[in-house]
């Protein structure tokens, strides 16, 4: 289709945003501070905006509001999220700032994994003062602006409460990650075998089910001792009942076009393969169909840095976890996947290319690295504030950051600042203080950093896109190396 002349009246239309419906062109214009939708002619198609004229052409200029995002989704189905967990490969990309869409989509245009563009936990929303609507809308507008037609997911990440799950599904999210940590009994770690013995009485059917014969799962043998079973029963029973309740309320009758992920990763101890099997098997017997499950793997998956732990043991257990997931017909989900370069190829290999990986904060780290490159003075202010806020931020995240290992700002030349992002302690410092940085206020109530940061990111959006393309691209390449030669 030839470009309608109306488009030629503007300088900065995103070229891939030009779409048409009922012969009306709709596109996105980049203006100084904000992007806006342009709708050709005077038929507003339901978008809420202002009628304007340019060289004899009428058009509607409409803000990227929630109402207009809903209208966009109703006209252009590719801007609506789809369920992706049943696809062979999917990749979560929580975009905390709502500006990473372009870089992310550049990566996923060229690979056969489905991106989850909208993915935030309650914790992230609270800390960034965003809403579930915002996050979804940013994803829809990104797909439209950059002409991404292949489908993306939206994840209500780490949800615990029934009312939150319902809200997110009603907004149109296509998966939820059920976080059962409130129902997982972590005090088991402090309990001795004799305390367990005294406290836990196993139902007879469990004894028959698990203690009579070992289980053979794709070449691996899982054998329960009575104590293993008692501990698993004690730790996970309530989580299993709660999962069943969530499944029956929201998923069983396909009320929503959405997937269910169960996460048992935010617990104190790693999920043993036997425990993974136990949870999966009990859920299956209860009639629950999961699309993905995230165990807590051995070793440490700290935010924004590589895997910490025994890689040989990780590989051994990963193989069994993947086999269990396969046996129960769901995908293995790997959380806190940002920057885990030393294990990606193993994950690709042992899941045989069938996985869901979540990354979240790494695109924020790249955004701040861009600040260090482009505006050292601003970076120094942000860094100093992060140091002040670290103790508070650490209450919400498990990290082993040693602030003493971070070089003093005063000892660094401007051109050395970006190198801080190669140092794990400095990475984690910035990684977990995003909420404090984005919401910091001056004494007059104005935002201390946020406005200046967003201006910089907008001004350097091409560099940011390139950085993400490279950084997320590296994650994807290493995963694919495991199963594609
Ligand atoms: Zn998680």
XYZ file of C-alpha atoms and ligand atoms in Angstrom:
486
model
C 0.000 0.000 0.000
C 1.411 3.427 -0.871
C 1.846 5.862 1.994
C -1.056 8.250 2.313
C 0.124 11.773 1.770
C -1.062 12.784 5.186
C 1.947 11.020 6.681
C 4.351 13.137 4.670
C 3.252 16.178 6.653
C 5.213 14.982 9.696
C 8.913 14.622 10.310
C 9.152 12.072 13.067
C 6.692 9.288 12.531
C 8.004 5.917 13.665
C 8.215 4.177 10.287
C 7.091 0.762 11.568
C 4.121 2.274 13.397
C 2.202 3.036 10.219
C -0.833 0.750 10.160
C -4.251 1.101 8.657
C -7.749 -0.013 9.479
C -10.875 0.612 7.380
C -8.579 2.636 5.091
C -7.720 4.971 7.938
C -4.044 5.357 8.745
C -3.007 5.157 12.390
C 0.592 5.791 13.420
C 2.786 7.119 16.238
C 4.563 10.447 16.115
C 7.675 11.116 18.131
C 7.456 14.615 19.565
C 9.766 16.272 22.055
C 8.543 14.937 25.362
C 5.890 12.377 24.447
C 4.836 10.088 21.684
C 1.300 10.597 20.356
C -1.042 8.591 18.178
C -2.157 10.149 14.914
C -5.381 9.007 13.308
C -5.917 10.191 9.766
C -9.136 12.052 8.893
C -11.903 13.012 11.267
C -13.141 9.531 12.079
C -11.619 9.012 15.495
C -12.161 5.215 15.489
C -12.951 5.620 19.169
C -9.584 7.125 20.149
C -9.864 10.036 22.567
C -7.943 13.010 21.235
C -8.047 16.402 19.582
C -9.060 17.113 15.991
C -6.310 19.014 14.168
C -5.431 20.205 10.660
C -2.197 20.188 8.712
C -1.949 21.472 5.106
C -5.585 20.689 4.462
C -5.476 17.239 6.105
C -7.540 16.597 9.207
C -6.323 14.193 11.823
C -6.835 13.267 15.432
C -3.936 13.582 17.829
C -4.395 11.225 20.744
C -2.253 10.630 23.830
C -0.889 7.194 24.736
C -3.450 6.840 27.502
C -4.984 3.707 28.973
C -8.306 4.375 27.205
C -6.503 4.749 23.879
C -4.498 1.592 24.531
C -7.799 -0.277 24.940
C -9.042 1.177 21.664
C -5.781 0.260 19.961
C -6.051 -3.323 21.192
C -9.613 -3.560 19.897
C -8.595 -2.497 16.357
C -5.183 -4.160 16.116
C -5.198 -7.642 17.648
C -1.403 -7.956 17.527
C -1.179 -5.278 20.237
C -3.093 -7.552 22.613
C -1.054 -10.006 24.679
C -1.445 -13.727 24.044
C -0.769 -16.754 26.269
C 2.797 -17.872 25.534
C 3.679 -20.508 28.106
C 2.461 -23.343 25.902
C 4.794 -22.186 23.150
C 8.086 -24.019 22.882
C 10.134 -21.064 24.126
C 9.224 -17.914 25.990
C 11.247 -15.185 27.587
C 10.151 -12.734 30.275
C 11.526 -9.217 29.978
C 9.991 -7.030 32.649
C 10.455 -3.477 31.453
C 10.538 -1.455 34.670
C 10.855 1.859 32.888
C 8.431 1.279 30.022
C 11.118 2.223 27.489
C 12.828 -1.061 26.684
C 10.268 -2.271 24.132
C 12.196 -1.312 21.032
C 15.455 -2.996 22.045
C 13.623 -6.095 23.253
C 11.577 -6.414 20.103
C 14.659 -6.081 17.912
C 15.973 -9.239 19.573
C 12.752 -11.227 19.362
C 12.029 -10.296 15.768
C 14.842 -12.631 14.836
C 14.372 -15.620 17.140
C 11.569 -18.117 17.617
C 10.934 -17.395 21.305
C 7.917 -15.396 22.450
C 8.721 -12.318 24.530
C 6.739 -11.467 27.643
C 6.941 -7.699 27.348
C 4.716 -6.871 30.288
C 5.968 -8.531 33.456
C 6.063 -6.855 36.823
C 5.707 -8.046 40.352
C 3.754 -6.139 42.990
C 7.072 -5.259 44.570
C 8.315 -3.657 41.351
C 5.050 -1.786 40.775
C 5.055 -0.376 44.272
C 8.684 0.649 44.073
C 8.289 2.349 40.679
C 4.801 3.770 41.373
C 3.389 2.188 38.235
C 0.170 0.240 37.725
C -0.626 -3.024 35.950
C -2.488 -0.974 33.339
C 0.602 1.153 32.621
C 2.817 -1.837 32.194
C 0.464 -3.577 29.782
C -0.150 -0.387 27.808
C 3.582 0.238 27.390
C 3.857 -3.251 25.880
C 0.905 -2.729 23.497
C 2.211 0.635 22.334
C 5.692 -0.839 21.818
C 4.317 -3.648 19.632
C 2.386 -1.075 17.597
C 5.169 1.497 17.351
C 7.760 -0.998 16.251
C 5.469 -3.107 14.103
C 5.863 -6.333 16.057
C 3.095 -8.652 14.872
C 4.252 -12.055 16.154
C 2.613 -12.026 19.593
C 3.811 -11.255 23.103
C 2.775 -12.225 26.619
C 1.805 -10.294 29.750
C 2.687 -11.714 33.178
C 1.236 -10.726 36.524
C 4.475 -11.743 38.175
C 4.760 -13.195 41.683
C 1.152 -12.691 42.726
C 0.023 -14.028 46.055
C -3.539 -12.904 46.658
C -6.746 -14.025 44.954
C -7.923 -10.429 44.491
C -4.691 -9.408 42.760
C -4.855 -12.387 40.432
C -8.430 -11.561 39.510
C -7.592 -7.908 38.875
C -4.685 -8.662 36.625
C -6.604 -11.253 34.615
C -9.489 -8.816 34.176
C -7.117 -6.204 32.772
C -6.103 -8.730 30.116
C -2.862 -10.275 31.366
C -2.278 -13.640 29.744
C -0.419 -15.385 32.522
C -0.030 -15.174 36.225
C 2.887 -16.372 38.273
C 1.416 -17.712 41.444
C 3.773 -17.131 44.329
C 2.995 -19.614 47.072
C 5.704 -18.526 49.457
C 3.206 -17.524 52.152
C 2.001 -21.132 52.195
C 5.388 -22.803 52.142
C 6.581 -23.756 55.604
C 10.151 -22.584 55.835
C 10.511 -23.445 59.513
C 11.153 -27.010 58.377
C 14.798 -26.031 58.053
C 15.144 -25.620 61.788
C 13.269 -28.824 62.590
C 15.140 -31.982 63.462
C 14.040 -35.373 62.161
C 12.563 -36.267 65.540
C 10.559 -33.026 65.618
C 9.212 -33.827 62.162
C 8.522 -37.377 63.326
C 6.499 -36.051 66.240
C 4.638 -33.378 64.303
C 3.811 -34.930 60.917
C 1.450 -37.846 60.486
C 1.386 -39.053 56.913
C -1.975 -39.996 55.389
C -2.017 -43.637 54.351
C -2.588 -42.863 50.685
C 0.660 -40.885 50.581
C 2.584 -43.763 52.097
C 1.168 -46.079 49.439
C 1.774 -43.609 46.674
C 5.362 -42.638 47.399
C 7.023 -45.230 49.578
C 6.189 -48.492 47.861
C 8.153 -48.022 44.617
C 10.700 -45.601 43.224
C 9.701 -43.424 40.264
C 11.475 -43.661 36.946
C 11.415 -40.361 35.082
C 13.203 -40.309 31.757
C 16.125 -42.338 33.040
C 16.320 -40.714 36.471
C 15.223 -42.617 39.569
C 13.460 -40.745 42.345
C 13.276 -42.578 45.617
C 11.517 -41.188 48.680
C 12.500 -42.016 52.205
C 9.770 -41.732 54.825
C 11.524 -38.622 56.157
C 11.720 -36.990 52.685
C 8.037 -37.585 52.283
C 7.159 -36.238 55.707
C 9.154 -33.104 55.063
C 7.657 -32.590 51.597
C 4.176 -33.145 52.965
C 4.791 -30.686 55.778
C 6.385 -27.986 53.606
C 4.119 -28.048 50.562
C 0.632 -29.239 51.600
C -0.815 -25.781 52.121
C 0.825 -24.455 48.953
C -0.708 -27.335 46.994
C -4.192 -26.630 48.393
C -3.854 -22.939 47.625
C -2.703 -23.626 44.072
C -5.699 -25.884 43.615
C -8.004 -23.136 44.832
C -6.463 -20.585 42.438
C -6.636 -23.030 39.547
C -10.256 -23.915 40.174
C -11.287 -20.301 40.606
C -9.597 -18.789 37.568
C -8.292 -21.413 35.180
C -10.223 -24.651 35.293
C -13.118 -23.531 33.136
C -10.956 -21.409 30.845
C -12.652 -18.236 32.055
C -9.585 -16.305 30.946
C -7.343 -16.798 27.950
C -4.365 -17.154 30.242
C -1.676 -19.497 31.532
C -0.762 -20.504 35.069
C 2.790 -20.591 36.346
C 3.521 -21.879 39.816
C 6.577 -20.447 41.501
C 8.072 -22.116 44.527
C 11.379 -20.334 44.025
C 11.124 -17.671 46.713
C 11.753 -20.081 49.562
C 14.598 -20.560 51.978
C 15.867 -23.863 50.613
C 16.419 -25.206 47.109
C 13.689 -27.432 45.722
C 14.971 -30.997 45.698
C 13.991 -32.976 42.597
C 11.896 -35.286 44.837
C 10.012 -32.268 46.162
C 9.416 -30.936 42.683
C 8.046 -34.346 41.722
C 5.887 -34.505 44.834
C 4.320 -31.077 44.207
C 3.743 -31.809 40.526
C 2.268 -35.218 41.182
C -0.060 -34.065 43.939
C -1.267 -31.179 41.786
C -1.905 -33.490 38.879
C -3.923 -35.828 41.095
C -5.876 -32.792 42.294
C -6.763 -32.027 38.672
C -4.565 -28.942 38.389
C -2.983 -28.253 34.999
C 0.126 -26.107 35.192
C 1.747 -24.450 32.198
C 5.082 -23.791 33.903
C 6.704 -24.344 37.275
C 9.647 -22.447 38.736
C 11.586 -24.444 41.320
C 14.291 -22.890 43.392
C 17.488 -24.333 41.957
C 20.551 -25.103 44.007
C 23.137 -22.340 44.206
C 22.285 -18.664 44.182
C 20.346 -16.716 41.588
C 21.074 -13.220 42.758
C 19.835 -10.226 40.878
C 21.868 -8.894 37.997
C 24.938 -11.097 38.396
C 26.054 -14.490 37.147
C 25.137 -17.791 38.796
C 26.851 -18.424 42.130
C 27.300 -22.075 43.072
C 28.405 -25.523 42.014
C 27.715 -25.730 38.289
C 28.131 -29.524 38.183
C 25.462 -29.983 40.841
C 23.265 -27.431 39.104
C 23.533 -29.366 35.866
C 22.721 -32.696 37.529
C 19.625 -31.311 39.200
C 18.559 -29.244 36.192
C 18.438 -32.425 34.114
C 16.066 -34.063 36.587
C 13.932 -30.920 37.018
C 13.604 -30.684 33.242
C 12.671 -34.363 33.013
C 10.011 -33.936 35.713
C 8.552 -30.896 33.949
C 8.474 -32.823 30.712
C 6.853 -35.822 32.380
C 4.034 -33.647 33.720
C 3.711 -31.750 30.452
C 4.682 -28.277 31.500
C 7.721 -26.145 30.913
C 10.433 -25.452 33.399
C 10.592 -21.784 34.325
C 13.837 -20.171 35.397
C 13.499 -17.007 37.466
C 16.064 -14.274 38.094
C 17.642 -15.243 34.796
C 19.315 -11.887 34.204
C 23.022 -12.247 33.505
C 23.308 -15.974 34.337
C 25.668 -16.468 31.438
C 27.581 -19.428 32.836
C 24.464 -21.655 32.902
C 22.352 -20.548 29.922
C 23.811 -23.072 27.529
C 23.149 -25.862 30.040
C 19.555 -24.679 30.384
C 19.083 -24.650 26.622
C 20.604 -28.111 26.405
C 18.823 -29.960 29.210
C 15.407 -28.452 28.561
C 15.955 -29.402 24.914
C 15.029 -25.876 23.987
C 11.710 -25.904 25.821
C 11.765 -23.270 28.548
C 10.492 -20.082 30.064
C 13.210 -17.706 31.269
C 12.561 -14.591 33.281
C 14.798 -11.604 33.363
C 13.721 -8.362 34.920
C 16.177 -5.827 36.206
C 18.906 -6.186 33.669
C 17.325 -3.688 31.270
C 17.249 -1.186 34.137
C 20.964 -1.730 34.707
C 21.640 -1.093 31.036
C 19.601 2.111 31.267
C 21.706 3.354 34.170
C 24.916 2.316 32.407
C 23.757 4.571 29.579
C 23.515 7.418 32.108
C 27.087 6.724 33.240
C 28.219 6.905 29.618
C 26.259 9.987 28.590
C 26.022 12.103 31.712
C 28.707 11.287 34.300
C 27.645 14.105 36.619
C 24.093 12.817 36.810
C 25.373 9.288 37.279
C 27.505 10.398 40.229
C 24.432 11.888 41.919
C 22.410 8.730 41.321
C 25.187 6.471 42.565
C 25.669 8.477 45.752
C 21.934 8.347 46.412
C 21.885 4.596 45.778
C 24.542 4.145 48.455
C 22.354 6.074 50.909
C 19.291 4.006 50.052
C 20.922 0.599 49.913
C 20.221 -0.527 53.471
C 16.495 0.101 53.034
C 16.326 -1.510 49.568
C 18.130 -4.589 50.796
C 15.204 -5.465 53.055
C 13.272 -6.494 49.931
C 15.969 -8.342 48.021
C 18.296 -11.190 48.788
C 21.776 -10.082 47.737
C 25.239 -10.499 49.274
C 26.538 -7.140 48.075
C 29.698 -5.855 49.728
C 29.583 -2.077 49.423
C 33.210 -1.853 50.551
C 34.263 -3.471 47.274
C 32.778 -0.670 45.182
C 35.405 1.922 44.251
C 34.796 5.386 45.689
C 33.285 7.740 43.130
C 35.893 10.378 43.932
C 38.649 8.007 42.791
C 37.058 7.377 39.391
C 37.457 9.434 36.262
C 34.295 10.060 34.245
C 35.323 7.625 31.544
C 35.743 4.866 34.164
C 32.187 5.145 35.495
C 30.624 2.751 32.958
C 33.119 0.095 34.103
C 31.334 -0.011 37.445
C 28.764 -2.115 35.621
C 31.325 -4.869 35.254
C 31.670 -5.138 39.021
C 29.068 -7.322 40.785
C 28.714 -5.272 43.943
C 28.200 -2.055 41.995
C 25.703 -3.813 39.725
C 23.664 -5.012 42.691
C 23.832 -1.622 44.365
C 22.112 -0.056 41.352
C 19.978 -3.095 40.643
C 17.994 -3.073 43.864
C 17.787 0.667 44.523
C 15.701 1.449 41.423
C 12.626 2.272 43.482
C 14.450 4.762 45.667
C 16.134 6.394 42.665
C 12.988 6.717 40.575
C 10.832 8.103 43.354
C 13.374 10.345 45.138
C 12.093 13.880 45.714
C 13.683 17.264 46.228
C 12.697 19.330 49.249
C 10.131 21.201 47.117
C 8.441 17.904 46.251
C 9.690 17.731 42.672
C 11.296 14.536 41.411
C 14.979 14.448 42.136
C 16.187 12.198 39.300
C 13.287 10.699 37.405
C 12.572 13.543 34.991
C 16.221 14.058 34.112
C 16.722 10.328 33.673
C 13.737 9.908 31.358
C 14.859 12.926 29.311
C 18.254 11.353 28.869
C 16.821 7.963 27.945
C 14.484 9.556 25.441
C 17.273 11.598 23.921
C 19.528 8.557 23.602
C 16.846 6.031 22.728
C 18.845 4.655 19.798
C 21.858 3.914 21.995
C 19.612 2.280 24.570
C 18.017 0.130 21.899
C 21.450 -0.983 20.690
C 22.659 -1.766 24.204
C 19.624 -3.907 24.962
C 19.793 -5.638 21.645
C 23.331 -6.648 22.428
C 22.819 -7.531 26.070
C 19.543 -9.453 25.814
C 20.750 -10.864 22.505
C 23.679 -12.387 24.363
C 21.289 -14.118 26.814
C 19.324 -15.564 23.927
C 22.382 -16.642 21.936
C 23.810 -18.591 24.844
C 20.510 -20.332 25.555
C 20.139 -21.303 21.904
C 23.678 -22.622 21.778
C 22.531 -25.392 24.099
C 20.111 -26.961 21.650
C 20.863 -25.558 18.215
C 24.168 -26.276 16.585
Zn 10.756 -15.771 41.111
